[in-house]
Coordinates of C-alpha atoms and ligand atoms in Angstrom, one line a residue:
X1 CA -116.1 56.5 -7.5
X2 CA -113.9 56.5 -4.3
X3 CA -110.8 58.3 -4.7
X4 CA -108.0 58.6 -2.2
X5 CA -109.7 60.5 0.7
X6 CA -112.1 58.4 0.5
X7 CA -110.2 55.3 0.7
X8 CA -107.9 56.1 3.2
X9 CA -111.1 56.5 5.5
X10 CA -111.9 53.1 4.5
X11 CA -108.9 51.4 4.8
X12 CA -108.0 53.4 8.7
X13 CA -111.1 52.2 9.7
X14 CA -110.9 48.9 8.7
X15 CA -107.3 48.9 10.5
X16 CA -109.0 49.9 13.6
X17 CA -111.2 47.4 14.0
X18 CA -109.4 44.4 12.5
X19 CA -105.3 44.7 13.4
X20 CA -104.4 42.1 14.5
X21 CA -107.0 39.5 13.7
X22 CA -106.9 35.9 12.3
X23 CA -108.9 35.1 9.4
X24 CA -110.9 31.8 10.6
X25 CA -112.6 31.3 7.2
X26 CA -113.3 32.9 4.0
X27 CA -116.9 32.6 1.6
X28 CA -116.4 33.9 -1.5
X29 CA -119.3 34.8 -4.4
X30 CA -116.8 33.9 -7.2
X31 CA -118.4 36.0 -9.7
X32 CA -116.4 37.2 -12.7
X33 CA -114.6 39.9 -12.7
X34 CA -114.0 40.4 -9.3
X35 CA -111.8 37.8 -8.5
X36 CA -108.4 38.4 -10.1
X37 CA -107.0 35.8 -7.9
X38 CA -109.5 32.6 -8.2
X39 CA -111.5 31.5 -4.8
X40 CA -109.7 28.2 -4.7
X41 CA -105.9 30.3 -4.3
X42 CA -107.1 33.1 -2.3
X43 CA -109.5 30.9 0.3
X44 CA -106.2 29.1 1.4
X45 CA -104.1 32.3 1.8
X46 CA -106.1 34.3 4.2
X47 CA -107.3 31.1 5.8
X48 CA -105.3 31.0 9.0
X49 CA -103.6 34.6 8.6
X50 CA -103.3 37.1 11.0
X51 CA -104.2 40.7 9.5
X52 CA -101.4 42.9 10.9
X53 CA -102.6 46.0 9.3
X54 CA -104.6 47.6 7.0
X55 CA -103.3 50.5 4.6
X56 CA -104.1 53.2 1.4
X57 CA -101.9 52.6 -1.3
X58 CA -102.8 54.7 -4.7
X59 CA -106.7 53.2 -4.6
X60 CA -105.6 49.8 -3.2
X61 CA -106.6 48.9 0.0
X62 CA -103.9 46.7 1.1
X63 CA -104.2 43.7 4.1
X64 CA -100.7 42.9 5.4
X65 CA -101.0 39.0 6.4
X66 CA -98.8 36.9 8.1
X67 CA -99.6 33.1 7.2
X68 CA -99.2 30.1 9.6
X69 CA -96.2 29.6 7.0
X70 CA -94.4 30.9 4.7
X71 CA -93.7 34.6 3.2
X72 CA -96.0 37.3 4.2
X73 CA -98.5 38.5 1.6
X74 CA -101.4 40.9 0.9
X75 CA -104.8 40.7 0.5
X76 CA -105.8 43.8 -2.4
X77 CA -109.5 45.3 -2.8
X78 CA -109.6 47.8 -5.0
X79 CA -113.3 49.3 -4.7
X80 CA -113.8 50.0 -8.2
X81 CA -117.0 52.1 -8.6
X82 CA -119.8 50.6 -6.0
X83 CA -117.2 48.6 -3.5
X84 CA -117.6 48.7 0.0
X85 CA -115.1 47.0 2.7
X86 CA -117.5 46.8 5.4
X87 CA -116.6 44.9 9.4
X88 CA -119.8 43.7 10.4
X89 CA -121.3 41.4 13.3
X90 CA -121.9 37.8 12.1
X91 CA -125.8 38.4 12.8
X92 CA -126.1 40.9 10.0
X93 CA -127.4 40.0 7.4
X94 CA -125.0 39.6 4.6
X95 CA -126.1 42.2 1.8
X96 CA -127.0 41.3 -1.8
X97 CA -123.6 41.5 -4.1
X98 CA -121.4 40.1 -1.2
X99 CA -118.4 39.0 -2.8
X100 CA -116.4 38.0 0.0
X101 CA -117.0 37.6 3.9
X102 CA -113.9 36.6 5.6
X103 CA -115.1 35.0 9.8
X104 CA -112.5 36.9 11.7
X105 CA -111.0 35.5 15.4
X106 CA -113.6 38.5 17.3
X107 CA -116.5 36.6 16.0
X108 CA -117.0 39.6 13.1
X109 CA -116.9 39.3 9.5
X110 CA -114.8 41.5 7.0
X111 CA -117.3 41.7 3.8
X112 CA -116.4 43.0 0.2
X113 CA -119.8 44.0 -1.1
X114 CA -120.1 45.5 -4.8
X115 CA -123.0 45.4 -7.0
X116 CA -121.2 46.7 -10.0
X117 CA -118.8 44.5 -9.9
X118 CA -116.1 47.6 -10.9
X119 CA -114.2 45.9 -7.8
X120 CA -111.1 43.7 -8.0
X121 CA -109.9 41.4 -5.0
X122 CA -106.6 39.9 -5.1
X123 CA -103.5 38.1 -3.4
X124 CA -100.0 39.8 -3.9
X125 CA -97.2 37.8 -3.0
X126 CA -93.8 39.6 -5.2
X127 CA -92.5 41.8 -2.3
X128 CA -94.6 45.3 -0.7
X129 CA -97.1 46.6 -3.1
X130 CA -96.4 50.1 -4.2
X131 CA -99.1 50.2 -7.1
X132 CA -98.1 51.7 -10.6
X133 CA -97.8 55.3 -9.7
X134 CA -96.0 58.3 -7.0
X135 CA -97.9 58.7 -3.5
X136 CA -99.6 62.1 -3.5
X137 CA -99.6 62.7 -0.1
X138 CA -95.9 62.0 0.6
X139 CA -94.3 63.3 -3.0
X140 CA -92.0 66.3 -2.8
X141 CA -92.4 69.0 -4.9
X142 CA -89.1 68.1 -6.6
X143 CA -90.6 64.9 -7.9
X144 CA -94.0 66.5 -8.6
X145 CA -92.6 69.1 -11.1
X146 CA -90.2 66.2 -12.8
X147 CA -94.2 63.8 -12.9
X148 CA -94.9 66.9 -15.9
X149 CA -92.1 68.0 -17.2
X150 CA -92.2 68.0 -21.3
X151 CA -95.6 66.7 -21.1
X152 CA -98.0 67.9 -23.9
X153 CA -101.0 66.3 -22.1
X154 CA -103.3 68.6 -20.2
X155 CA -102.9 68.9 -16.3
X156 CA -106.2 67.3 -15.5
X157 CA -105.9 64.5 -17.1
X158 CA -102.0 64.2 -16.3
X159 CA -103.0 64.4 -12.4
X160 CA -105.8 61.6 -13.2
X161 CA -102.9 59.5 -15.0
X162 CA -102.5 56.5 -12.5
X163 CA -98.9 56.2 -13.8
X164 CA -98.0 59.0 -13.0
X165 CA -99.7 59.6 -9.7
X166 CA -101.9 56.8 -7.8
X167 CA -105.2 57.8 -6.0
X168 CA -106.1 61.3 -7.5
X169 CA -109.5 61.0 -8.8
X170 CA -112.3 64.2 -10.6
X171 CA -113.1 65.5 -7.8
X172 CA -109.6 66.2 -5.7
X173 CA -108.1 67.2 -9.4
X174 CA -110.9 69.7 -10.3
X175 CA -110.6 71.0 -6.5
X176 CA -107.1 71.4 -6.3
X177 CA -107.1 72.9 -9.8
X178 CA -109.3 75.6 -8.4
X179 CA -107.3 76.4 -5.1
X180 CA -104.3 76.5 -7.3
X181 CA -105.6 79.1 -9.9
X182 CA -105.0 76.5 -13.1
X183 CA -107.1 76.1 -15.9
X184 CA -107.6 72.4 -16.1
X185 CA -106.7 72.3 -19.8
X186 CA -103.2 73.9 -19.6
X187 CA -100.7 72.0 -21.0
X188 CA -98.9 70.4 -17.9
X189 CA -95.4 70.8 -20.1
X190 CA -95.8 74.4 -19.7
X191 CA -96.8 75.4 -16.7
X192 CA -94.2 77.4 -14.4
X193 CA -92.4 75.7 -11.1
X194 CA -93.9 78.3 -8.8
X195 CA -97.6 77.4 -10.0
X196 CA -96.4 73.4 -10.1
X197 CA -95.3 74.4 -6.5
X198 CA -98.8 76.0 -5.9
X199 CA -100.7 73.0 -7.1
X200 CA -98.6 70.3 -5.3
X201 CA -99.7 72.3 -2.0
X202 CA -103.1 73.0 -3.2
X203 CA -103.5 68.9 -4.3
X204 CA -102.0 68.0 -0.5
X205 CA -104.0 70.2 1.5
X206 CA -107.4 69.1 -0.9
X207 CA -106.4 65.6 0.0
X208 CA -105.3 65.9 3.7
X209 CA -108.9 68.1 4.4
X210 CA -111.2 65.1 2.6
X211 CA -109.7 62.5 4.6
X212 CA -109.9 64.5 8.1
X213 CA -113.9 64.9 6.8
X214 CA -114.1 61.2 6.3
X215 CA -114.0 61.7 1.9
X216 CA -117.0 62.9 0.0
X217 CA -120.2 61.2 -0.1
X218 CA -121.3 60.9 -3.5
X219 CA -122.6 57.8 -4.9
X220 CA -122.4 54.4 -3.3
X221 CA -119.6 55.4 -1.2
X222 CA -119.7 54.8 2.6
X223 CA -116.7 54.2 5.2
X224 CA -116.0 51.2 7.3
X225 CA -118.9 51.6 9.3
X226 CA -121.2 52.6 6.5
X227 CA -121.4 56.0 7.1
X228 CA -121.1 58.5 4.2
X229 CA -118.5 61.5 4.3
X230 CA -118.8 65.2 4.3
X231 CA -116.6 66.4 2.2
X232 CA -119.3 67.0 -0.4
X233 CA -120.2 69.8 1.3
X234 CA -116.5 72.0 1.1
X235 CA -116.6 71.3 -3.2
X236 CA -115.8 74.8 -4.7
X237 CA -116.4 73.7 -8.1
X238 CA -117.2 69.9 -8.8
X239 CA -120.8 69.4 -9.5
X240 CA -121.2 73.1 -9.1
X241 CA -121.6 74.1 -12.7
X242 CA -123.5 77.5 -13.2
X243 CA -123.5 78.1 -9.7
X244 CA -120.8 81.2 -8.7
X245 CA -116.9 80.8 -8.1
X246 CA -116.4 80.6 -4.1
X247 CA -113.7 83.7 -5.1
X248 CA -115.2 85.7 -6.9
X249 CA -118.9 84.7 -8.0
X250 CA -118.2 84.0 -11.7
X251 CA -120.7 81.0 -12.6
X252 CA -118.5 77.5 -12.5
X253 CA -118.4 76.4 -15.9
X254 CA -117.8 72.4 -17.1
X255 CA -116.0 71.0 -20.0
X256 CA -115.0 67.1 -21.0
X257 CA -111.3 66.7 -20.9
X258 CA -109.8 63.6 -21.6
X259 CA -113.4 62.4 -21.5
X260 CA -113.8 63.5 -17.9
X261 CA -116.4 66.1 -17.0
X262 CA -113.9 68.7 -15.3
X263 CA -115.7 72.3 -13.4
X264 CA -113.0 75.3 -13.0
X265 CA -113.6 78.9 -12.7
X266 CA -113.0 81.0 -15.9
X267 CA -111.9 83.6 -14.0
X268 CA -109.6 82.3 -11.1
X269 CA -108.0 79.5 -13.2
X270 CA -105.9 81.1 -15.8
Ligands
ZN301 ZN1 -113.5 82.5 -9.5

């Protein structure tokens, strides 16, 4: 499942190879579910549009369009578990489970491919999209603490809580868990402002190293281009259970939390 790091490659790379492009025409699939805006609305939106960038918000990939006429809107693809946003030469040919190939004004084609069908494309038109929850990159640690405070639920599943904070996924929670020294299932209520402080920098710095390693690789998921990330290779405990604690050696051990398979260290993460 892409997660923030791994979006954010997506969506960069899709903004430097389309900014500033005018969609020319648009074929969609129009399978069920992945249309949450029907073919027949979305086909004239982007028709015509110029793409002025291409951003991360929470999981959203967000399009910025400016129509012939009218209000500005966005074009939404939300990846969902197999999605991939890939720019592709017209001569390619188009993969099974494409969903959407939009004939840009360079003669390439953005495509939305997902077999799963976990993915959601959509048109937003009610002002900028923010998406439901705080930014994790950007948050201060003021507004971090106050995302917990009184909160009975455990910190794993409160820093998967799209409400609360958009874009953290298993993977960067588990890691930045670890680097922060909490046990996953410590009530996030409780849990003192220093070590809050300590897992804001420890979620940031998690975050800010996946992206600059194009995201982790596991899965289906692949960047812009189609090539896979490498942040798989820096986990310190996802997918690492029995094998030893970067810190200290003791084997990584794996619970379900909030029906989430979650890896810390019994003996760094008190
Ligand atoms: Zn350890």
């Amino acid at each position: 499942v892409p997660e923030l790091p791994e979006v954010e490659t997506v969506a960069n790379g899709v903004h430097t190879r389309i900014a500033g492009e005018t969609v020319l025409d648009a074929t969609f699939s129009g399978l069920a579910p992945t249309f949450l805006t029907p073919p027949h609305i979305l086909g004239p939106a982007l028709i015509g549009a110029r793409i002025e960038g291409v951003r991360r918000v929470g999981k959203h990939i967000v399009c910025d369009l400016t129509p012939p006429a009218g209000e500005p809107t966005q074009f939404l693809v939300h990846l969902g578990m197999t999605g991939r946003l890939l720019v592709s030469q017209p001569e390619v040919p188009r993969p099974p489970h494409t969903h959407a190939a939009l004939a840009l004004s360079s003669g390439r084609e953005l495509r939305f491919i997902d077999p799963r069908r976990f993915g959601r494309l959509a048109l937003h038109t009610a002002g900028p999209f923010t998406g439901p929850g705080s930014e994790p990159l950007t948050i201060s640690p003021d507004e971090f603490a106050r995302l917990f405070r009184g909160r009975k639920l455990a910190i794993k599943p409160a820093l998967l809580h799209q409400g609360l904070l958009h874009g953290v996924g298993n993977i960067y929670a588990d890691e930045s868990l670890h680097l922060a020294r909490i046990r996953p299932s410590t009530p996030a209520g409780r849990i003192s402002r220093p070590r809050l402080d300590r897992l804001h920098g420890a979620l940031q710095s998690v975050l800010r190293q996946a992206i600059a390693l194009g995201g982790s690789s596991v899965s289906d998921y692949v960047d812009a281009e189609g090539h896979r990330g490498f942040f798989q290779l820096q986990h310190r405990v996802y997918a690492r259970t029995g094998l030893p604690c970067s810190t200290c050696s003791t084997p990584i051990r794996r619970v379900v939390l909030g029906g989430r398979s979650t890896h810390y260290c019994p003996r760094c993460q008190r």
